[in-house]
Coordinates of N, CA and C in Angstrom, one line a residue:
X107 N -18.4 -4.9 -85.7 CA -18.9 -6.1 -85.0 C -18.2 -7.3 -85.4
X108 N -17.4 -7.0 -86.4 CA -16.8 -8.2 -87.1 C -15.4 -9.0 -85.8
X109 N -15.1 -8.2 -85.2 CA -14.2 -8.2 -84.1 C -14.7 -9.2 -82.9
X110 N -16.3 -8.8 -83.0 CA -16.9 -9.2 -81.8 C -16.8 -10.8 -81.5
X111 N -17.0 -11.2 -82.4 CA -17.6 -12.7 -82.2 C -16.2 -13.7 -82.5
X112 N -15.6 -13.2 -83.0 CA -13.5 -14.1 -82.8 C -13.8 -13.7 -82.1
X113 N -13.6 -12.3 -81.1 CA -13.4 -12.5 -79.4 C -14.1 -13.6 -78.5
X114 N -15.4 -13.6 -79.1 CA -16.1 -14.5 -78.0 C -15.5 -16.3 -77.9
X115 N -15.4 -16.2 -79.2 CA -14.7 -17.8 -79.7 C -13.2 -18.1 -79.2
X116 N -12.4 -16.8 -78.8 CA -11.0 -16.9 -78.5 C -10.5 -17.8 -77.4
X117 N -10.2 -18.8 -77.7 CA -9.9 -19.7 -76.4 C -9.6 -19.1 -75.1
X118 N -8.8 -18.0 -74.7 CA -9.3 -17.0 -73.5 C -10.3 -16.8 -73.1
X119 N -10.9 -16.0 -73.6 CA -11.9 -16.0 -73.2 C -12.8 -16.7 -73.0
X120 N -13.1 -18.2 -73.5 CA -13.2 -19.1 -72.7 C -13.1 -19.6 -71.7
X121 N -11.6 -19.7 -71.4 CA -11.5 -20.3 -70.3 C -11.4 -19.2 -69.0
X122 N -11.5 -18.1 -69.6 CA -11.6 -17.0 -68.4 C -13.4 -17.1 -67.8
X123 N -14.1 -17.4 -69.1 CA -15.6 -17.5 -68.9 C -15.4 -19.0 -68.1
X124 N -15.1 -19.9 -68.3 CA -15.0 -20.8 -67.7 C -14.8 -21.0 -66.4
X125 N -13.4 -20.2 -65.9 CA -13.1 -20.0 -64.5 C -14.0 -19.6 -63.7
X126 N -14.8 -18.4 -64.3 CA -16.0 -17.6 -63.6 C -17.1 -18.0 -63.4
X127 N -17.3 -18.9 -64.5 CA -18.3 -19.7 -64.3 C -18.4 -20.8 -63.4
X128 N -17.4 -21.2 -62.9 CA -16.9 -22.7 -62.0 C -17.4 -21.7 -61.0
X129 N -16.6 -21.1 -60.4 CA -16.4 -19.9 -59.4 C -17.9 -19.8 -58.9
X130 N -18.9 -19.0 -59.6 CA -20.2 -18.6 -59.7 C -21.0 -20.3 -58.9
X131 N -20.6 -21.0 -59.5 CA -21.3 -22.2 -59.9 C -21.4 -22.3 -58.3
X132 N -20.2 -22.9 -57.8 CA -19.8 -23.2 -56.4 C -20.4 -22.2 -55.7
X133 N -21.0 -21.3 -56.0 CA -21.0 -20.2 -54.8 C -22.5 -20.3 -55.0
X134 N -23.0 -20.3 -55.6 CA -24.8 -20.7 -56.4 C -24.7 -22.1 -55.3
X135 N -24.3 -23.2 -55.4 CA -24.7 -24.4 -54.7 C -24.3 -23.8 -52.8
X136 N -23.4 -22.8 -52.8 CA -23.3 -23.2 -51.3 C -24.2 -21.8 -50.8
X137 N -24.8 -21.2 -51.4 CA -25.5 -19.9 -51.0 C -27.1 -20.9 -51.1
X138 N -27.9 -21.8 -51.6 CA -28.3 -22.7 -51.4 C -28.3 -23.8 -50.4
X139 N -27.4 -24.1 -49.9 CA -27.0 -25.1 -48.8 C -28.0 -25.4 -47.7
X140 N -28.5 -24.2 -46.9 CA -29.8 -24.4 -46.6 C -30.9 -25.0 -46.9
X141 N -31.3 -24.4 -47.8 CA -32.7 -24.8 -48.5 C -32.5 -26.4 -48.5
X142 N -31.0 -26.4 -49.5 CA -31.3 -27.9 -50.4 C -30.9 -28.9 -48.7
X143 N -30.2 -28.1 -47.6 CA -30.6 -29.4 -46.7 C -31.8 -29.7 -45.4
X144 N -33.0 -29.0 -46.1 CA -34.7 -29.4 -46.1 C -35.2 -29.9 -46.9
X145 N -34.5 -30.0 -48.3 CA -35.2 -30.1 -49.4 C -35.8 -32.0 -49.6
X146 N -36.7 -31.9 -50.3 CA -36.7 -33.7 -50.1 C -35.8 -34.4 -51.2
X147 N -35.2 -35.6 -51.1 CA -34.3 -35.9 -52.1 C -35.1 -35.6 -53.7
X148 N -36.3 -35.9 -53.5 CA -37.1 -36.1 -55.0 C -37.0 -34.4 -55.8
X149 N -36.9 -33.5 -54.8 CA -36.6 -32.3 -55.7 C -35.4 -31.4 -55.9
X150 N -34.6 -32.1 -54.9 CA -33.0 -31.7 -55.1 C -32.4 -31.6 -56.6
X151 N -32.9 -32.1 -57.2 CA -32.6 -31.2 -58.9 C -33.0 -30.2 -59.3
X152 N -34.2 -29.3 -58.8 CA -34.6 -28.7 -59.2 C -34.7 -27.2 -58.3
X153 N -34.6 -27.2 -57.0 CA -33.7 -26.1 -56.5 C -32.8 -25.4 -56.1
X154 N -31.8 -25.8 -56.5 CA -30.5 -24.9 -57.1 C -30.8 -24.0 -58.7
X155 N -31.8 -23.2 -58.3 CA -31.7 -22.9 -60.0 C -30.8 -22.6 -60.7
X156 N -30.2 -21.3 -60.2 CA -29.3 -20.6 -60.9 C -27.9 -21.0 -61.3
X157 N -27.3 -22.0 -60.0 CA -26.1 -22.3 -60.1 C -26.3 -23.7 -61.1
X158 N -27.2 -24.6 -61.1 CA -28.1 -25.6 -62.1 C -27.6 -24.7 -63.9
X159 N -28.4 -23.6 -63.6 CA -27.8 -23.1 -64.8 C -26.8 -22.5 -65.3
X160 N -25.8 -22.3 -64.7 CA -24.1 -21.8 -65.0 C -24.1 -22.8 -65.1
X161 N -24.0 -24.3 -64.4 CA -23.5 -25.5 -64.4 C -23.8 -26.0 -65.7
X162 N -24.8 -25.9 -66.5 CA -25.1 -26.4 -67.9 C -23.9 -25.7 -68.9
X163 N -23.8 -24.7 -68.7 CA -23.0 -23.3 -69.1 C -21.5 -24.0 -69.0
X164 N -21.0 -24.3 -67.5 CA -19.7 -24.5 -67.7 C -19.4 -25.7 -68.3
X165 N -20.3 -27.0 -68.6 CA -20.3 -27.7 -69.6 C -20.2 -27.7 -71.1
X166 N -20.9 -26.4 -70.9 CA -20.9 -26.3 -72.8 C -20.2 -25.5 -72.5
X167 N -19.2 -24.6 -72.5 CA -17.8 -23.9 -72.6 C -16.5 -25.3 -72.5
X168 N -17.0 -25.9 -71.5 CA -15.8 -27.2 -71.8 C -15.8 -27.8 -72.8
X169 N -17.4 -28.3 -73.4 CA -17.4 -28.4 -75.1 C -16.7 -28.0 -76.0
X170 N -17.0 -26.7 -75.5 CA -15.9 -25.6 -77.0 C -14.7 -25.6 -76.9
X171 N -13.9 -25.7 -75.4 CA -12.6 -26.2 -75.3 C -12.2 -27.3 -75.9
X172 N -12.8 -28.3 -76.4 CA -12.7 -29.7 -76.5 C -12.6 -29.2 -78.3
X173 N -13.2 -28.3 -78.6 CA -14.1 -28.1 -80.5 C -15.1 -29.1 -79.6
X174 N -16.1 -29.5 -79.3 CA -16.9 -30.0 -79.7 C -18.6 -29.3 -79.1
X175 N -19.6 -29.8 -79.3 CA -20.9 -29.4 -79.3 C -21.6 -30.4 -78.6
X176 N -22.5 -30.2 -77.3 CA -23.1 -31.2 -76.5 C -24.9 -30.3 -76.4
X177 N -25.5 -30.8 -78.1 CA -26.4 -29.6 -78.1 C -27.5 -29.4 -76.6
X178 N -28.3 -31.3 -76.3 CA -28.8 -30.7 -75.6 C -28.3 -29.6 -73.8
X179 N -27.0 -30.0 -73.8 CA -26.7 -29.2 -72.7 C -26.3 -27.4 -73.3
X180 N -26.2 -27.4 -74.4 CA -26.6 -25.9 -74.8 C -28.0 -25.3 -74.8
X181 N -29.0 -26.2 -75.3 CA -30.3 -25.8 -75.3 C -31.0 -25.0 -73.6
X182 N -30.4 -26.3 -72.7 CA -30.6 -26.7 -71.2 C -30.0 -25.1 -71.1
X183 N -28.7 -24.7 -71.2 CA -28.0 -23.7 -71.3 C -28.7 -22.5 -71.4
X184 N -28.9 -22.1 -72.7 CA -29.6 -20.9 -72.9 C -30.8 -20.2 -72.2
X185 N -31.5 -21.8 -72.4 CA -33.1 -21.4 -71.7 C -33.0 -20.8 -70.0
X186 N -32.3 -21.5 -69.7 CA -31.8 -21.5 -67.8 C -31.6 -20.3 -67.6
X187 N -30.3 -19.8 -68.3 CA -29.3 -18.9 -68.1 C -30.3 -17.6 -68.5
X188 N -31.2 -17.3 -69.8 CA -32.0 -16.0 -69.7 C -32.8 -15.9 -68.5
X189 N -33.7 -17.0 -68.5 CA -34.8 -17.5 -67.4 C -34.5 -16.5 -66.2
X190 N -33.1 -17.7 -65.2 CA -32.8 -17.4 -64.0 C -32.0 -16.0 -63.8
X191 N -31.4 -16.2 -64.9 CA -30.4 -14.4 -64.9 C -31.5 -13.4 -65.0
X192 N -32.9 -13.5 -65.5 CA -33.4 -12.0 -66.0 C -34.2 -12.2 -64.3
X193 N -35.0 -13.7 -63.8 CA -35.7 -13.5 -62.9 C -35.1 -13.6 -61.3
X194 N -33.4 -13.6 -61.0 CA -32.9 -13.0 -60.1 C -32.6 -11.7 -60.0
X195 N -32.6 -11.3 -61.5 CA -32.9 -9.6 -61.4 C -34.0 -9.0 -60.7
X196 N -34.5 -9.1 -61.6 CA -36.1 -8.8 -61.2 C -36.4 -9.0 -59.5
X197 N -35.9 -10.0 -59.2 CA -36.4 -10.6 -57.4 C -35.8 -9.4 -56.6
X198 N -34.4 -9.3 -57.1 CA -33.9 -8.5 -56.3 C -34.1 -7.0 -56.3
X199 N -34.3 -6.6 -57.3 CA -34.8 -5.2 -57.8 C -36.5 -5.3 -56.7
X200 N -36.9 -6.4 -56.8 CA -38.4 -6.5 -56.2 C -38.2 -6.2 -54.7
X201 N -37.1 -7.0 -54.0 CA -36.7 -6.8 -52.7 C -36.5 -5.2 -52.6
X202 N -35.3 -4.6 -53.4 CA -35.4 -3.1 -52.8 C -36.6 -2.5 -53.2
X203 N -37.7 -2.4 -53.6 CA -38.5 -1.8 -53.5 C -39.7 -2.5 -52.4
X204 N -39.7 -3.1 -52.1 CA -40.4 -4.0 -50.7 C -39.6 -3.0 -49.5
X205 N -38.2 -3.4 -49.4 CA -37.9 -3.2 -48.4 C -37.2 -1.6 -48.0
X206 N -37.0 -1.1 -48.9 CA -36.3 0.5 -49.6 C -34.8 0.3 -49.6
X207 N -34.6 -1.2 -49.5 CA -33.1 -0.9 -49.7 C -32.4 -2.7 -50.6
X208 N -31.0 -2.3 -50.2 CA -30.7 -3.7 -50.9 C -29.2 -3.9 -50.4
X209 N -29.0 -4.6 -50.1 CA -27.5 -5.2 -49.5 C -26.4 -5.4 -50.7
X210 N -25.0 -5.2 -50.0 CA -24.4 -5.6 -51.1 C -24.0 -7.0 -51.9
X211 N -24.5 -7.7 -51.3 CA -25.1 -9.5 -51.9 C -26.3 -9.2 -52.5
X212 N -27.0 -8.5 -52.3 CA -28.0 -8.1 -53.5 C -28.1 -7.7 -54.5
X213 N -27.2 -6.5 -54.8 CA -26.5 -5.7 -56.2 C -25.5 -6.5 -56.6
X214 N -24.7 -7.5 -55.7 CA -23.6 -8.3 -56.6 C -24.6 -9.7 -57.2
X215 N -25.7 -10.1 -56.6 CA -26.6 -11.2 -57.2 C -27.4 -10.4 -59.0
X216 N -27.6 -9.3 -58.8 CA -28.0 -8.6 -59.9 C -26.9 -8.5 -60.8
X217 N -25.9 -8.4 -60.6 CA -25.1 -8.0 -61.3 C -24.3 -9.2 -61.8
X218 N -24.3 -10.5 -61.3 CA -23.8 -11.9 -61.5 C -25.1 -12.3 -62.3
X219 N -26.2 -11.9 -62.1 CA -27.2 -12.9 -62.5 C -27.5 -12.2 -64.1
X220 N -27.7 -10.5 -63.8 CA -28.0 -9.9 -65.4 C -26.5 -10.6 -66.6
X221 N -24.9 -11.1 -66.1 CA -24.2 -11.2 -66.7 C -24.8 -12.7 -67.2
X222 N -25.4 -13.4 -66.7 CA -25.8 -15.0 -66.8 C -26.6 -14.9 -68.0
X223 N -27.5 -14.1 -68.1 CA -28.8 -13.8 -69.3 C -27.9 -13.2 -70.6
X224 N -26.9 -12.4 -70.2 CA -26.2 -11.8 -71.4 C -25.3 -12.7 -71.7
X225 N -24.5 -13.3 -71.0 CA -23.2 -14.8 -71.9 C -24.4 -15.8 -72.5
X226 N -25.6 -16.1 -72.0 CA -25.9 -17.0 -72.8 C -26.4 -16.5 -73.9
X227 N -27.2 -15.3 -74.1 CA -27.7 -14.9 -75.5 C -26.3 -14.6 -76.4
X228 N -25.1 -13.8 -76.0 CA -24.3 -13.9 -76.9 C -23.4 -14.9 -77.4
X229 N -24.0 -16.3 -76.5 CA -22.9 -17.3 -77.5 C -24.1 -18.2 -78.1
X230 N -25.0 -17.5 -78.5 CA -26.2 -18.1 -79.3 C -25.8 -18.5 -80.8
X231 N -25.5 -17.8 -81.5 CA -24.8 -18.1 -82.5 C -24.3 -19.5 -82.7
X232 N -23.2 -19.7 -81.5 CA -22.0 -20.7 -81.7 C -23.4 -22.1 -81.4
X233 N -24.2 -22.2 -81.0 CA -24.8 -23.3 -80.4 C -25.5 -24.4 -81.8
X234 N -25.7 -24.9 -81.3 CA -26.0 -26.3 -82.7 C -27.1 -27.3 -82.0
X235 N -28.0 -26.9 -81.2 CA -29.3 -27.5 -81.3 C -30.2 -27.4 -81.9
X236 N -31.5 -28.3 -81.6 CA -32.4 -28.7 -82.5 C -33.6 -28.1 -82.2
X237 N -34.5 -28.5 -82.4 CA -36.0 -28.2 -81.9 C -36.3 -29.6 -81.1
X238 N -35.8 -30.7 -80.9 CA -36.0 -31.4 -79.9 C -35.4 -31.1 -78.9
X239 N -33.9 -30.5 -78.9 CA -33.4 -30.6 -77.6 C -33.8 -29.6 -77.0
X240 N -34.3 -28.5 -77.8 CA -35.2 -27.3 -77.1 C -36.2 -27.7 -76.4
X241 N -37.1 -28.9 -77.2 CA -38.3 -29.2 -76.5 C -38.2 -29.8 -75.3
X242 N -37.0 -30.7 -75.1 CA -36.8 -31.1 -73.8 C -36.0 -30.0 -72.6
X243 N -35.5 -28.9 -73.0 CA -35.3 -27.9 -72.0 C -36.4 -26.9 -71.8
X244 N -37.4 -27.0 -72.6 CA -38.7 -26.1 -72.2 C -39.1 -27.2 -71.0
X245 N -39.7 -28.1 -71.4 CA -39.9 -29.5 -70.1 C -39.4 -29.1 -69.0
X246 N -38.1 -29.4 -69.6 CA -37.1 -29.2 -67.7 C -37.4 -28.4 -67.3
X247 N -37.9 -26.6 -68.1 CA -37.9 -25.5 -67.6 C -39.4 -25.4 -66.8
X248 N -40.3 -25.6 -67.3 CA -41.4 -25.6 -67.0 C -42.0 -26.4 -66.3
X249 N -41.5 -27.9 -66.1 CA -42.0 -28.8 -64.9 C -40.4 -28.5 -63.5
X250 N -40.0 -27.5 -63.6 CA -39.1 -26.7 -62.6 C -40.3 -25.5 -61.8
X251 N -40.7 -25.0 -63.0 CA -41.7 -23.8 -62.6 C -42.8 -25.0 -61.3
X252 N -43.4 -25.9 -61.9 CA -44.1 -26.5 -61.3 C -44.0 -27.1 -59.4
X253 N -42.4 -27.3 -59.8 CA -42.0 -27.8 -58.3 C -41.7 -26.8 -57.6
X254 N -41.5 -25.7 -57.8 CA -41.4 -24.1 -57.3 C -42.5 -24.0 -56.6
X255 N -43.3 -23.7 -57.5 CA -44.4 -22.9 -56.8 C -46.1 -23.4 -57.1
X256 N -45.7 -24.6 -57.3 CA -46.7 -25.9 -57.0 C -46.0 -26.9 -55.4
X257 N -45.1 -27.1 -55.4 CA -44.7 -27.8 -53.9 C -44.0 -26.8 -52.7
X258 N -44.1 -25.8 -53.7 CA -43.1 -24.6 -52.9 C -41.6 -24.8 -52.8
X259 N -40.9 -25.2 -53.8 CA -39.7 -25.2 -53.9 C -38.6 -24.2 -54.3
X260 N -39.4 -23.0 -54.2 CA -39.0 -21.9 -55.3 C -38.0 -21.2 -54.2
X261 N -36.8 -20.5 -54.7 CA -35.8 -20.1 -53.9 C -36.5 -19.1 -52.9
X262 N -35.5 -19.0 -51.5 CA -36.3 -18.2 -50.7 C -35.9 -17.1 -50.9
X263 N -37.0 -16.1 -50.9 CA -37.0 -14.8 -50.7 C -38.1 -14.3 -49.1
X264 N -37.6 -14.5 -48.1 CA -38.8 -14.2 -46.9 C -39.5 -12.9 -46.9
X265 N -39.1 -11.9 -47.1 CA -39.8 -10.6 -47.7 C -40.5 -10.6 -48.9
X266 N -40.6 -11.4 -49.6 CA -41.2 -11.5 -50.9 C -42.5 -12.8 -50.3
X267 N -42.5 -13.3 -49.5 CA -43.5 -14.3 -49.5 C -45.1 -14.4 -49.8
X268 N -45.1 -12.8 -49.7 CA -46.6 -12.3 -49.4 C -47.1 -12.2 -51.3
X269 N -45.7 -12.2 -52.0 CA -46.0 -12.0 -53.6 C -45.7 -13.3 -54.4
X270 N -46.0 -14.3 -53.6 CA -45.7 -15.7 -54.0 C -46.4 -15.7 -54.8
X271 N -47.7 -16.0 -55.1 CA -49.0 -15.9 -56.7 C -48.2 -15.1 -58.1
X272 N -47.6 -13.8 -57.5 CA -47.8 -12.7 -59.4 C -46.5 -13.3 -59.2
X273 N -45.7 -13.9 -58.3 CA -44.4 -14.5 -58.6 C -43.9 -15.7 -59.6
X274 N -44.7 -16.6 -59.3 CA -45.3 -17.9 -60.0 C -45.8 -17.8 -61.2
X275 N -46.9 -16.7 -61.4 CA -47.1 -16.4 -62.7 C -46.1 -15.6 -63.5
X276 N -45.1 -14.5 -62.5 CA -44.2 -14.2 -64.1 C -43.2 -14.9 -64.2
X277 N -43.0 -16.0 -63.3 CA -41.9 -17.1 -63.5 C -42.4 -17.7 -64.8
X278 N -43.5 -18.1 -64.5 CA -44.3 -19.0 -65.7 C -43.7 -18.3 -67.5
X279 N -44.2 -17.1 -67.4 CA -44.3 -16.4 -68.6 C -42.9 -15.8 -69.1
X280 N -42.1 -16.2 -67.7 CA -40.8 -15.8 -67.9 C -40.2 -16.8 -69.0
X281 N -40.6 -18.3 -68.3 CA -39.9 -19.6 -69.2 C -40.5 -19.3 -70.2
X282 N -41.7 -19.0 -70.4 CA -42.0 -19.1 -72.4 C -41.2 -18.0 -73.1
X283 N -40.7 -16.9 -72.5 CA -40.5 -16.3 -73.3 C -39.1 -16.5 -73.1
X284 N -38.5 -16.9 -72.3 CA -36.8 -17.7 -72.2 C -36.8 -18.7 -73.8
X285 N -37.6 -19.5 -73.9 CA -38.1 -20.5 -74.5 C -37.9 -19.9 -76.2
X286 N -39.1 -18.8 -75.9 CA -38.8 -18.4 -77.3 C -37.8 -17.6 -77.8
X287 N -37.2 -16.9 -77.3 CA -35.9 -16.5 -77.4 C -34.8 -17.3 -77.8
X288 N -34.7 -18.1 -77.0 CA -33.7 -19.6 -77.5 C -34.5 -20.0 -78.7
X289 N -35.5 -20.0 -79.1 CA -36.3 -20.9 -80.6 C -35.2 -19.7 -81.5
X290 N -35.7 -18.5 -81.2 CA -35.0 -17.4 -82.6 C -33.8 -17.1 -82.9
X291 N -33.5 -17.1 -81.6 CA -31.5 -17.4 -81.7 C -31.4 -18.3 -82.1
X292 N -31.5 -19.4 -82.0 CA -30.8 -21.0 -82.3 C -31.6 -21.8 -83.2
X293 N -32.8 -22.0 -82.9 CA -33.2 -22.7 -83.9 C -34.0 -22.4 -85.6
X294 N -34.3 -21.3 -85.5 CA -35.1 -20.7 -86.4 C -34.8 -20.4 -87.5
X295 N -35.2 -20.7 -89.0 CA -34.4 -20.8 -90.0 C -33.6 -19.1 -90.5
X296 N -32.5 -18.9 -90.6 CA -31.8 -17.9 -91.0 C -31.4 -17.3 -89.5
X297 N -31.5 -17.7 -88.6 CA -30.8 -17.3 -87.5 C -29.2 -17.3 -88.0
X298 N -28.2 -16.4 -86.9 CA -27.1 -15.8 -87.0 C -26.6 -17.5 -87.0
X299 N -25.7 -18.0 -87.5 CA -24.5 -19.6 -87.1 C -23.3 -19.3 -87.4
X300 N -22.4 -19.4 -86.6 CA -20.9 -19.3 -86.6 C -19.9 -20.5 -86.2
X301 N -18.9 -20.2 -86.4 CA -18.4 -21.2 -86.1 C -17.0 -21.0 -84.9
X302 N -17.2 -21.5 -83.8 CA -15.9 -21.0 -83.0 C -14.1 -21.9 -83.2
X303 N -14.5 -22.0 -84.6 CA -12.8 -22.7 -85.2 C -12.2 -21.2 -86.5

């Protein structure tokens, strides 16, 4: 394992995470395009989820290109990236079994989105926030939950509409445990800390 984590730090791989992540990002905002042009201006930050959270992501990878640390957009980072990566799985895994099947934009969304929950838990280590800047990405995360599926802003799934309720609720329970996840990686005393120099 000693191998592992100079790989992750290796300026390559960086910037190969980087590229993919740009990549991803842009394709997250324009696979959205719709929605966000009904959306009202006042919640236009908050539905784009997914590509919202690469976009924190490819900030803090520019960070590390730089050497530097931009904690609260790591905290923003982690929490997002488990969140939306584990609950586009889940949606989509939900759709083939709704509908008995799944398109190939649907196994490539599972497969982009489980990779989103795994890069941010493994660059947990390198991260350097606080318990405030966590506290303000549980906020973001959870008054997100709110504009979702309190104003109905929550990404469309039209076969899924009928499971809007147990939807909302494991969104809900999804962010706390996003939440606490990010607390034990990053903030918690004797957590793993490395350094990517």
């Amino acid at each position: 394992m000693k191998w592992f984590y100079p790989l992750l730090a290796h300026r390559s791989v960086l910037w190969l995470l980087l590229i993919v992540n740009v990549i991803g990002t842009i394709y997250g905002y324009i696979w959205y395009r719709y929605q966000l042009a009904e959306t009202p201006p006042i919640f236009l930050p908050f539905v784009p989820d997914s590509p919202t959270a690469s976009l924190f992501f490819v900030l803090v990878l520019i960070a590390f290109l730089l050497g530097r640390h931009f904690p609260l957009l790591e905290a923003l980072a982690i929490v997002t990236l488990v969140k939306y990566g584990v609950w586009a799985v889940v949606m989509n895994l939900l759709v083939w079994k709704v509908t008995g099947t799944l398109d190939v934009a649907g196994w490539m969304l599972i497969i982009s989105h489980g990779a989103m929950a795994v890069e941010g838990i493994l660059y947990a280590p390198f991260y350097r926030f606080r318990l405030p800047h966590l506290a303000f990405a549980a906020v973001w995360t959870l008054h997100n939950d709110i504009i979702d599926y309190v104003f109905g802003m929550m990404p469309r799934y039209s076969v899924l509409n009928q499971y809007m309720p147990p939807i909302g609720y494991f969104t809900f329970w999804l962010s706390i445990i996003s939440i606490a996840i990010s607390y034990m990686l990053c903030v918690r005393k004797g957590r793993l800390f490395l350094s990517l120099n």
